Coordinates of C-alpha atoms in Angstrom, one line a residue:
X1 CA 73.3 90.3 29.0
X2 CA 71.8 87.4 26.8
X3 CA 70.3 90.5 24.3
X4 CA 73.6 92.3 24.3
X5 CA 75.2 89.1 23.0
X6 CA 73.1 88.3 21.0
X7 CA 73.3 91.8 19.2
X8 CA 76.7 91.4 19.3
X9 CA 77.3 88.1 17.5
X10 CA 78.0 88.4 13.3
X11 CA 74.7 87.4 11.1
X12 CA 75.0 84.5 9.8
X13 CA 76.2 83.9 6.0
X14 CA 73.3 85.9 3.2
X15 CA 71.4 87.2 6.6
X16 CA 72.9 90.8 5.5
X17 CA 71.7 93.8 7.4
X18 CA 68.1 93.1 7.0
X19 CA 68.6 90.9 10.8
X20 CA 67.7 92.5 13.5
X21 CA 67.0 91.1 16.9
X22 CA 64.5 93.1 19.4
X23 CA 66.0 93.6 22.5
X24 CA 65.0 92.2 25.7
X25 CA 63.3 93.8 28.1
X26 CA 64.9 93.8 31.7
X27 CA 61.6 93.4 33.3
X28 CA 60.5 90.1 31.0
X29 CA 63.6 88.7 32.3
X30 CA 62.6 89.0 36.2
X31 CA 65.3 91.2 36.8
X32 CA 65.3 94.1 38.9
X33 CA 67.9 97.0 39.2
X34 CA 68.5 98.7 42.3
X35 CA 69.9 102.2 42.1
X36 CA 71.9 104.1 44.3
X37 CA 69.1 106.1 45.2
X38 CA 66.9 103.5 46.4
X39 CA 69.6 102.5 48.5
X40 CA 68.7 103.7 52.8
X41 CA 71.7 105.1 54.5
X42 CA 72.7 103.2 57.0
X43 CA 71.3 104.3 60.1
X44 CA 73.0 102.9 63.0
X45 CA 73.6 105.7 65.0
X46 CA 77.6 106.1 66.9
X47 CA 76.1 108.5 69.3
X48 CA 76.2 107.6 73.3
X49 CA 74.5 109.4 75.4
X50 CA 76.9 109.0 78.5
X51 CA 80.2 109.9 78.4
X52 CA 80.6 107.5 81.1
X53 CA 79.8 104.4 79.4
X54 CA 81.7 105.4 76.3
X55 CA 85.0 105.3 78.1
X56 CA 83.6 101.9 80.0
X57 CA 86.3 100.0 77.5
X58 CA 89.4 101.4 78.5
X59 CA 91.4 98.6 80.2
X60 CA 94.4 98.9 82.5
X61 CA 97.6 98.8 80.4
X62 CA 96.2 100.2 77.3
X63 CA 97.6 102.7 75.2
X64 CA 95.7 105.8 74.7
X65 CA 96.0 108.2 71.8
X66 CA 95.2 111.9 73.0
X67 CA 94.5 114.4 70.2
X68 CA 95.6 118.2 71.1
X69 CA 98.5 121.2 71.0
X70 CA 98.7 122.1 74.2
X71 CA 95.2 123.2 75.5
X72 CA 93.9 123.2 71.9
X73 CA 92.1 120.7 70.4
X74 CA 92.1 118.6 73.9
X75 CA 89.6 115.9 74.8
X76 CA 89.0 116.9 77.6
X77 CA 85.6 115.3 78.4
X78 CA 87.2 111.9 77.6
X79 CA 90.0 112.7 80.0
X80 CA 87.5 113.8 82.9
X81 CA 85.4 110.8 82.1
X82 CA 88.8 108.4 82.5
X83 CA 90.1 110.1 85.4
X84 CA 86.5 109.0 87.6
X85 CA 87.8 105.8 86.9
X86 CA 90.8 105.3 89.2
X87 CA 90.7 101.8 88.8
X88 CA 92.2 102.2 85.2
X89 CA 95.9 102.6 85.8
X90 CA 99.6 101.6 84.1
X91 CA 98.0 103.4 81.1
X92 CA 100.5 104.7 78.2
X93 CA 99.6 108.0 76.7
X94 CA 100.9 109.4 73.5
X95 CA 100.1 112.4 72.4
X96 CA 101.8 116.4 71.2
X97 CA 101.9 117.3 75.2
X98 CA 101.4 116.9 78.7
X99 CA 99.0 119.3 79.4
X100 CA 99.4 121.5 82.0
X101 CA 98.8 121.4 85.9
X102 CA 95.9 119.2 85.9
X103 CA 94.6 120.2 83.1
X104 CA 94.6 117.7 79.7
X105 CA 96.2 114.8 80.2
X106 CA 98.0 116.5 83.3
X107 CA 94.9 115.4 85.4
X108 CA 95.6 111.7 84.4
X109 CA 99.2 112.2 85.9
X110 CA 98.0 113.6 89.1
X111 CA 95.4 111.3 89.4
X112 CA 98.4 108.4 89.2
X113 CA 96.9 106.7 85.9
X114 CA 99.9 107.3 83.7
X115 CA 102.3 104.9 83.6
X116 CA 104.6 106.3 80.5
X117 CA 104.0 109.1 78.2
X118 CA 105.1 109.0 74.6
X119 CA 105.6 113.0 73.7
X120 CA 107.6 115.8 71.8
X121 CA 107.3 118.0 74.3
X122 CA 106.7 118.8 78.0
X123 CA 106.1 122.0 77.8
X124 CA 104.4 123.6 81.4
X125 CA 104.1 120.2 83.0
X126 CA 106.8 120.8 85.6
X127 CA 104.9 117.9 87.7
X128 CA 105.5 115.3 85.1
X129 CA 109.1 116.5 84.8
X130 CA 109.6 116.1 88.4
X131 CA 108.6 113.0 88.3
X132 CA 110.2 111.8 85.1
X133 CA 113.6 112.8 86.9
X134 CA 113.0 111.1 90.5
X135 CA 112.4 107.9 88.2
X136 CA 108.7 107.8 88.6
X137 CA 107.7 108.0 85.5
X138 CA 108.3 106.9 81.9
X139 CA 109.0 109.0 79.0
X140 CA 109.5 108.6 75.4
X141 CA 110.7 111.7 73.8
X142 CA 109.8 111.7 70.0
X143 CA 110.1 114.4 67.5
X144 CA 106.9 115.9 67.1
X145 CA 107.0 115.5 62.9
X146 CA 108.2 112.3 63.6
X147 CA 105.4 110.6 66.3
X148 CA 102.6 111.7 64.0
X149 CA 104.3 110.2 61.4
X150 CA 104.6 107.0 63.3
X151 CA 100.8 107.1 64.1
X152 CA 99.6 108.0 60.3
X153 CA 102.2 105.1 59.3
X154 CA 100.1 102.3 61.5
X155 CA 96.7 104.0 60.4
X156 CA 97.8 103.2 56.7
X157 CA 99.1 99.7 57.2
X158 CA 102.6 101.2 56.7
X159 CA 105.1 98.9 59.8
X160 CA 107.9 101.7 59.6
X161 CA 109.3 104.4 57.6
X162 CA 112.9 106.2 57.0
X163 CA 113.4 109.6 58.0
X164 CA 115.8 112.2 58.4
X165 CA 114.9 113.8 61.4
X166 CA 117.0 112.5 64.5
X167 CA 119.8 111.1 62.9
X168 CA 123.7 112.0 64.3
X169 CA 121.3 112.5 67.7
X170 CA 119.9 110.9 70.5
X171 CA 117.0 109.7 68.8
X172 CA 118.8 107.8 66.7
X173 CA 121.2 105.9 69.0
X174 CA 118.8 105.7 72.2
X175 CA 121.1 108.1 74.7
X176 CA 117.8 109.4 76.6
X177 CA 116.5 107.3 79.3
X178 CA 113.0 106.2 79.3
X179 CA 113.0 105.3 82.8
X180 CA 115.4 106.1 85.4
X181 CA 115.8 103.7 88.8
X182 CA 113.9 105.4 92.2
X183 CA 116.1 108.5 92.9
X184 CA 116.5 109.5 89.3
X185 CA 119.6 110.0 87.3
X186 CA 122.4 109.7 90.5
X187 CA 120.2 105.8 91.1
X188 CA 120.8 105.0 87.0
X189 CA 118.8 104.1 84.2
X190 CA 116.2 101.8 84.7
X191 CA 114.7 101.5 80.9
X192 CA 117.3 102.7 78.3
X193 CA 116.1 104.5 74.8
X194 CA 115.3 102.5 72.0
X195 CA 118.4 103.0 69.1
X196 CA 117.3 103.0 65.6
X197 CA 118.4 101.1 62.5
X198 CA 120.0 103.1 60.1
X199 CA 120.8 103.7 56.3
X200 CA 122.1 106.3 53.9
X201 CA 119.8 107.3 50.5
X202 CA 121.7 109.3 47.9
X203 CA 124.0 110.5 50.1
X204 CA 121.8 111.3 53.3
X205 CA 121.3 109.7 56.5
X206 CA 118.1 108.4 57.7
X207 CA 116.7 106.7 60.3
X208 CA 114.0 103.8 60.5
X209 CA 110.9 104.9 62.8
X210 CA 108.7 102.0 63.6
X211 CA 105.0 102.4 63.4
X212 CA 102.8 103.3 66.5
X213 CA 99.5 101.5 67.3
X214 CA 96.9 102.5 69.7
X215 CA 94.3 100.7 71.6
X216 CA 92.1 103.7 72.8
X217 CA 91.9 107.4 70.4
X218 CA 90.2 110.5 72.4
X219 CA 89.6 113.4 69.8
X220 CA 88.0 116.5 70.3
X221 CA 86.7 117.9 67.2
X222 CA 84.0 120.7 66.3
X223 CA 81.3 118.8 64.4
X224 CA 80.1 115.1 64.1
X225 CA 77.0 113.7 62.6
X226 CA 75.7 110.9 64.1
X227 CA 77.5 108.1 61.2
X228 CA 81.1 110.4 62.3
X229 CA 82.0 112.2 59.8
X230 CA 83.9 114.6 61.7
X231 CA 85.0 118.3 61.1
X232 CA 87.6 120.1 62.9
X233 CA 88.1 124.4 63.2
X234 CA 91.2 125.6 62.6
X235 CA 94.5 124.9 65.0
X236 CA 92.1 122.1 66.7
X237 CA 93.1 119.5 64.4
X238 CA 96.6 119.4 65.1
X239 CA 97.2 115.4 66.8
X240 CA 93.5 114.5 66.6
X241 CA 92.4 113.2 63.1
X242 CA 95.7 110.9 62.8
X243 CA 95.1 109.8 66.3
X244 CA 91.4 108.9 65.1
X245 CA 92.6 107.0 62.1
X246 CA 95.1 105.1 64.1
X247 CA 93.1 103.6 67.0
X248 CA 91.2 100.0 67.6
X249 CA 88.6 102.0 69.3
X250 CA 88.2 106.3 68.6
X251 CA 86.1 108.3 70.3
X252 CA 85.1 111.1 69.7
X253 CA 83.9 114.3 71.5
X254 CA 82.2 117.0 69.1
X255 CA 80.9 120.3 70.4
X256 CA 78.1 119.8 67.6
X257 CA 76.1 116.3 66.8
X258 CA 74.3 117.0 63.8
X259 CA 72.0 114.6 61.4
X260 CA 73.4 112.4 58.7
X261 CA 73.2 114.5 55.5
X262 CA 73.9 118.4 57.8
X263 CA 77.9 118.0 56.8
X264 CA 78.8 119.0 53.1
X265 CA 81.2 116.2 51.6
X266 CA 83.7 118.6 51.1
X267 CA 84.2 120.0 54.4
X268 CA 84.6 116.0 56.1
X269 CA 88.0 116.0 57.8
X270 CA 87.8 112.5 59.2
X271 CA 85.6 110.1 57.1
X272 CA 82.8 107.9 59.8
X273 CA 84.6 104.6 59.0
X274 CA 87.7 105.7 61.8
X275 CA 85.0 106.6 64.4
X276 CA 83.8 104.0 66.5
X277 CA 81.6 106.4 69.5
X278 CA 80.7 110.0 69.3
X279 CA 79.8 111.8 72.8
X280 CA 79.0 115.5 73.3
X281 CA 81.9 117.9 74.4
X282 CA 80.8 119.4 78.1
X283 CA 84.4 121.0 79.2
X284 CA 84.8 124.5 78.1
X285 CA 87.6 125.4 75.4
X286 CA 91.1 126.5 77.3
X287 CA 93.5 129.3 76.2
X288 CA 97.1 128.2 77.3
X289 CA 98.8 132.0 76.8
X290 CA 95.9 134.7 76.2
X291 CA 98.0 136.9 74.0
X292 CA 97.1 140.1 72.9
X293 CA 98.2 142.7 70.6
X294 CA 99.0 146.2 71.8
X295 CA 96.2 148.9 72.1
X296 CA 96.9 152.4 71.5
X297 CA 96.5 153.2 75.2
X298 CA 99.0 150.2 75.8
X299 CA 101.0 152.0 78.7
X300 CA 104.7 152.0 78.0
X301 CA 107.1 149.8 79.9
X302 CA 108.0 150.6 83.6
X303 CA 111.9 152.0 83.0
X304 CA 112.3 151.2 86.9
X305 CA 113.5 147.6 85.6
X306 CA 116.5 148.7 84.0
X307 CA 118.0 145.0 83.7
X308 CA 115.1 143.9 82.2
X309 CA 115.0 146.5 79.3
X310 CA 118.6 145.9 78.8
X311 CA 117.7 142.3 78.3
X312 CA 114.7 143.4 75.9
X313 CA 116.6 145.7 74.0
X314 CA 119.6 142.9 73.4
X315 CA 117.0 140.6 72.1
X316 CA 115.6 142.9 69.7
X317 CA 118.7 143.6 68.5
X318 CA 119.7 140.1 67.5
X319 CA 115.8 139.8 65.9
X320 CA 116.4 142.8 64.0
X321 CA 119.6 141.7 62.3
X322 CA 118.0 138.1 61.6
X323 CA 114.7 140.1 59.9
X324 CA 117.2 141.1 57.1
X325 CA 117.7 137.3 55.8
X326 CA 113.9 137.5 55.1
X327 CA 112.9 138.3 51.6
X328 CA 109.2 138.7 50.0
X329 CA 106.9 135.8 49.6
X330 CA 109.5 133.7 51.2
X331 CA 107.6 131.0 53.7
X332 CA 109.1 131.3 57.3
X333 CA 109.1 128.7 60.3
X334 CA 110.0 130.8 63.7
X335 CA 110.6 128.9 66.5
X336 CA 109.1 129.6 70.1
X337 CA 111.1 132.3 72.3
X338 CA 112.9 135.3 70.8
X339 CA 112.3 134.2 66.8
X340 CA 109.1 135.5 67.1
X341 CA 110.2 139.0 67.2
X342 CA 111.4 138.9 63.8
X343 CA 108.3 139.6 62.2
X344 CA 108.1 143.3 64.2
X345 CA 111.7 144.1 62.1
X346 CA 111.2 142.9 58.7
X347 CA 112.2 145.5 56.3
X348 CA 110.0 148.0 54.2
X349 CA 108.1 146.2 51.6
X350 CA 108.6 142.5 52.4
X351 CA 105.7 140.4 53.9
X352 CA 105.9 136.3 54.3
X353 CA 103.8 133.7 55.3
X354 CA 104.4 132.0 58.5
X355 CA 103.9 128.9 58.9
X356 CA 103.5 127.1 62.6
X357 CA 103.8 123.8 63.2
X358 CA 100.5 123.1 64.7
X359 CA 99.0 123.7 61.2
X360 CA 98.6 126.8 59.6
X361 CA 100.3 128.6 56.7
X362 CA 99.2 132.5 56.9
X363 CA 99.7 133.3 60.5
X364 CA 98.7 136.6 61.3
X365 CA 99.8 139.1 64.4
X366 CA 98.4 138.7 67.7
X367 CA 94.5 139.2 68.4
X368 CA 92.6 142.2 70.2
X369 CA 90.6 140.6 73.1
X370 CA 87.6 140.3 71.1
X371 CA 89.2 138.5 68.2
X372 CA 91.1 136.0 70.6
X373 CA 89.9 132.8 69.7
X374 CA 91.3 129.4 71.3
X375 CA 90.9 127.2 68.3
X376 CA 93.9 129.3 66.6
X377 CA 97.4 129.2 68.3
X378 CA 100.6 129.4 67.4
X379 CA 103.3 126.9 68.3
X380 CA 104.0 128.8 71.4
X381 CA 100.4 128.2 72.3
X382 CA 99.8 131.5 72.1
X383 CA 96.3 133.0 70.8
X384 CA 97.2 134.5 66.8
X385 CA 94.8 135.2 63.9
X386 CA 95.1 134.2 60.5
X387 CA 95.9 136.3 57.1
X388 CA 93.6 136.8 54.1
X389 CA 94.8 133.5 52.4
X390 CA 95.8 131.5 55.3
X391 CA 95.0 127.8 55.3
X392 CA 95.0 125.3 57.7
X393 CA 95.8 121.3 58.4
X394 CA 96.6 118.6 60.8
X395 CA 100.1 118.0 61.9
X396 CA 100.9 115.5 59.7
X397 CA 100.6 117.8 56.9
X398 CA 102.3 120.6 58.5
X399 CA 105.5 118.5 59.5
X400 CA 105.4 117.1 55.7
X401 CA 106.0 120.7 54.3
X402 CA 108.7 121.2 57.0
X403 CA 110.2 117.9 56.6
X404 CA 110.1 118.4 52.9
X405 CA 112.3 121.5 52.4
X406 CA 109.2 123.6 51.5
X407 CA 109.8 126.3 54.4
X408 CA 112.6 128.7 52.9
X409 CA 113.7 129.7 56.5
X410 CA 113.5 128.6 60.1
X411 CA 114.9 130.3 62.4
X412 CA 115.5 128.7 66.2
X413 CA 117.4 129.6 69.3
X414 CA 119.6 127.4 70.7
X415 CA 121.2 126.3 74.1
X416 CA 124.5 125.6 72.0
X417 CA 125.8 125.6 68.7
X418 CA 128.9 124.3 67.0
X419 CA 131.8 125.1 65.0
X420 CA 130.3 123.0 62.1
X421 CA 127.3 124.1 62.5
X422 CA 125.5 121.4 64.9
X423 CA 123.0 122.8 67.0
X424 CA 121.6 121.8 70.7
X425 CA 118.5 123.4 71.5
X426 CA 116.2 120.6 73.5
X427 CA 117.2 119.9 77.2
X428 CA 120.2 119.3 79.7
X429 CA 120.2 115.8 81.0
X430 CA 119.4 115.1 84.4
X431 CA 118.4 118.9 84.7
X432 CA 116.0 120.3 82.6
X433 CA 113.9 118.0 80.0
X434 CA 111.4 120.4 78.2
X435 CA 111.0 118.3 74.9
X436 CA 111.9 118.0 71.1
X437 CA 109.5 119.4 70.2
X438 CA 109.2 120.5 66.1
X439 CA 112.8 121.3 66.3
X440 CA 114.4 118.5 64.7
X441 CA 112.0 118.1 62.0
X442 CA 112.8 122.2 61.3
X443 CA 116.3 120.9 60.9
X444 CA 115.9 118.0 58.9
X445 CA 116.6 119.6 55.8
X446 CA 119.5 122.3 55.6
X447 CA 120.0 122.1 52.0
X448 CA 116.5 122.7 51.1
X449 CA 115.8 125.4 54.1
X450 CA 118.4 128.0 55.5
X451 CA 118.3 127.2 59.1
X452 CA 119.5 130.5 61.3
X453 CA 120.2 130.3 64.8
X454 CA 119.4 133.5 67.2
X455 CA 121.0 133.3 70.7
X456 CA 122.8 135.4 73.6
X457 CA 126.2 134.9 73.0
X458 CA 127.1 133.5 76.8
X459 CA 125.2 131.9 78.9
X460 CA 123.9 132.6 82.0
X461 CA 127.3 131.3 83.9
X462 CA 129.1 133.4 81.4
X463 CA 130.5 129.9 79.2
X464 CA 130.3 130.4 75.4
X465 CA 127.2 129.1 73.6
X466 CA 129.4 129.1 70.4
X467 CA 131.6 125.8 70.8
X468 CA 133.7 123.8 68.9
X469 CA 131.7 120.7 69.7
X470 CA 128.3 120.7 71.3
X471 CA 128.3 118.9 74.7
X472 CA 124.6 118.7 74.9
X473 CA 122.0 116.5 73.0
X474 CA 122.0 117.7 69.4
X475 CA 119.0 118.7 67.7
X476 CA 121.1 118.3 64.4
X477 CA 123.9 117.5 62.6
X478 CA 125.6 120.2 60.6
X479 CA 122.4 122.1 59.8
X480 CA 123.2 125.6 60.5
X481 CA 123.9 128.1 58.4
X482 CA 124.0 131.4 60.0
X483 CA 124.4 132.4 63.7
X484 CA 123.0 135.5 65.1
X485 CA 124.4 136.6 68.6
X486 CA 123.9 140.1 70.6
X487 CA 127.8 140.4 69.6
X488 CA 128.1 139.2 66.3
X489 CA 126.8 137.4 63.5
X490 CA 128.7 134.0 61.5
X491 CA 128.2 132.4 58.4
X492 CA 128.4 128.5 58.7
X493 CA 130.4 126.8 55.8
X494 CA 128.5 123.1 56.6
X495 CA 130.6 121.4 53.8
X496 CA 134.0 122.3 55.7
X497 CA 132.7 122.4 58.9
X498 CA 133.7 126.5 59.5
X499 CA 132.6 129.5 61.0
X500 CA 133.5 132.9 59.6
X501 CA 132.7 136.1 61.8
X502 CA 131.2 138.6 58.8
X503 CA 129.7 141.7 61.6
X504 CA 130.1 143.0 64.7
X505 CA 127.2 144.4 67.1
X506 CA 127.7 148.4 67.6
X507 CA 130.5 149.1 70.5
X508 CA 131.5 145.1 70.2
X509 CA 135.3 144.7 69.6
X510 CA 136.9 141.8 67.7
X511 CA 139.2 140.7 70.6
X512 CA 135.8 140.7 72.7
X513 CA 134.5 138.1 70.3
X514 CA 137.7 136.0 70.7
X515 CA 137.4 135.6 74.5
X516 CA 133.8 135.2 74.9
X517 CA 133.9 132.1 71.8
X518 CA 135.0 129.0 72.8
X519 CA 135.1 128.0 69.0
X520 CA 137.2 128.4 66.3
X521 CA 136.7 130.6 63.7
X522 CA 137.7 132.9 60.4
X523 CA 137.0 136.9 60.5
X524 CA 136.0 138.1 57.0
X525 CA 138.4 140.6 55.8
X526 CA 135.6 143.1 55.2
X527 CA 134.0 143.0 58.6
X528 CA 130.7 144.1 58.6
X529 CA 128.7 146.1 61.2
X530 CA 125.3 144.6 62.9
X531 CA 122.3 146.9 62.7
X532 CA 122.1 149.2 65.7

């Protein structure tokens, strides 16, 4: 520094350009440099060698972040490790699911550990369900874009966000219990839902989503060197890196400990600094819904069930009509049911990436058995494969492209849909509570993506699905735009608030319509016929 400045300071008056000043050497100073090279990496290793004594922190009371989507991705060596502890009860658990049977975090319901559960969706769990109606149980139903949202929010140091998923709905003014008294709904409500603040941003309504904190993360992930630097394959990410980043303590379970230096940079998901303990992964890999695609010698179906192929045949017919609103390239969201058999009637010439919510753009058909692979599921937790060109990412990133108005369709069924275009897709208080799920965040942005609804027509009990005003729990607020029945198919006018019949199934009369829709609505005066 002294040379530099001296170098650096104008000659003096008549010294000219004849001054010059030798510079001084480093070393005759006494100082040395220390490069990045000679630096050591830090060896402190985050391995533990019981599984056991990693979890030997979890207190009573605590809440516990759970990574997985469904049966993908789960910790569930954490998870058996907790459950020998019996001791460790009142715990909350937040995370996608809740397992199934005993199986994920379904073992810490049967074993009595679970105190509330934080989740967008129920899925098989009919125990927890069971006992979340007798008032056993607490249960905080969050949309799944939405609670990984809140966790990445407290992971960045972000207290709360606006978003438009939930508002006009329950989630935004609290109507689903947490808690009901001993008995269930007929005893009352022992822990209302939390409402939220609200405001409105160039013309759109939002609500305010707190941050979520966690005391204890458990993440399964594929590979972790010993510093954790943690890589996850495929679907498995889903919950689990934005759980890690969240947490006071995050451990992790890899299937692979390798040495400091085995893991290229670029292929780091989850940087060492979030993980606090790494263990190895002992419990196998679980498929939820081994799905297969259809061999050659595929036996046809039995035509003894003639119901049942009557059923089949409806439901392909609504799909088939839907398949025409896809065009090429466009990017698709299907929900779980009977929009997934829109792919098999997509018209000559037009192929689209599909996107599920559990993180992958490029989904491909359904495996052969030796392809199946339980590190890549679709949102239905069903086994898939991926596309030349597919990519995947972590929930966070998948719910930002939905939430974003990046998806150029979604198509969802419902349990009820409105005259102005609301839909109700999610439960029936007191009756059946199967989750939020994605569905919300799918419908948070109408303007952006064309939201198409694919139903039967009439319920079970034969009452109109198509209603002037929803009497279940919304999903959204004027965010349909078309509605595809086995009878007919509607255009949604979401500005006026208007339905206008524009085709007919095959053998389906107009005055049929009338009397099986409880809502109001225009005919087009050039009716149009529904593929057969």
């Amino acid at each position: 520094m002294l040379a530099a400045r001296l170098r650096c300071r104008p000659p003096r008056a008549g010294a000219g350009a004849r001054m010059r000043l030798p510079p001084l050497p480093i070393v005759a100073l006494g100082v040395r440099i220390r490069t990045i090279a000679s630096i050591p990496v830090p060896n402190k290793s985050k391995v533990w060698d019981s599984v056991d004594n990693a979890v030997k922190d979890v207190k009573s009371g605590q809440t516990i972040l759970c990574g997985g989507f469904g049966l993908c991705g789960t910790p569930d060596t954490l998870i058996h490790a907790l459950a020998k502890r019996p001791e460790v009860t009142g715990l909350t658990a937040v995370s996608n699911n809740a397992g199934v049977g005993q199986k994920g975090l379904g073992l810490l319901v049967h074993s009595g550990q679970i105190r509330k559960m934080m989740l967008s969706y129920l899925g098989g769990n009919k125990h927890f369900e069971s006992l979340y109606l007798k008032g056993q149980v607490s249960l905080e139903l969050v949309p799944q874009g939405t609670l990984v949202e809140r966790l990445r929010a407290h992971a960045a140091g972000i207290p709360a966000f606006f978003t438009p998923t939930g508002a006009y709905t329950a989630v935004e003014t609290g109507l689903i219990p947490i808690r009901y008294k001993p008995g269930g709904p007929e005893s009352g409500i022992e822990e209302p839902g939390n409402s939220k603040e609200v405001r409105v941003f160039d013309g759109k309504r939002y609500v305010m989503e707190p941050a979520l904190a966690g005391d204890v993360a458990f993440v399964r992930a594929w590979k972790a060197d010993e510093v954790g630097n943690t890589v996850f394959r495929y679907t498995q990410n889903n919950y689990n890196a934005v759980a890690a980043r969240n947490a006071a303590l995050t451990i992790v379970e890899a299937e692979h400990i390798v040495p400091v230096g085995s893991l290229s940079p670029n292929a780091v998901h989850l940087p060492g600094i979030y993980v606090d303990r790494i263990v190895k992964a002992t419990e196998p890999k679980e498929i939820e819904s081994l799905t297969l695609a259809k061999s050659d010698d595929t036996p046809p179906p039995s035509p003894g069930n003639s119901a049942k192929a009557a059923a089949q045949a409806k439901r392909e017919r609504i799909a088939k009509r839907a398949a025409k609103e896809i065009k090429d390239g466009f990017y698709v969201n299907l929900g779980v049911g009977m929009p997934t058999l829109v792919t098999e009637f997509l018209e000559p010439g037009v192929r689209v990436w599909l996107q599920s919510e559990n993180g992958i753009l490029g989904m491909g058909p359904f495996p052969t058995k030796e392809q199946a692979d339980p590190d890549i599921i679709n949102a239905g937790k069903e086994t898939v494969t991926l596309l030349p060109g597919a990519s995947v990412f972590d929930s966070a990133e998948s719910f930002a492209m939905i939430r974003g108005g990046h998806m150029d369709v979604s198509i969802l069924g419902a349990l009820q849909c409105s005259a102005a275009g609301d839909l109700a897709n999610f439960m029936v208080p007191g009756k059946m509570v199967k989750g939020i799920g994605g569905a919300m965040d799918l419908v948070s942005n109408p303007d952006k993506t064309k939201i198409i609804v694919v139903m039967e027509h009439v319920a079970r009990d034969g009452s109109s699905k198509l209603v002037q005003e929803c009497s279940l729990p919304l999903t959204g607020a004027g965010c349909v735009s078309q509605i595809v029945t086995d009878l007919a198919v509607f255009n949604v006018d979401r500005a006026a608030g208007e339905l206008e019949l524009i085709e007919l199934a095959p053998g389906v009369t107009l005055d049929e319509v009338k009397a099986k829709t409880e809502a109001k609505f225009k005919v087009r005066s050039d009716l149009g016929q529904m593929p057969a």
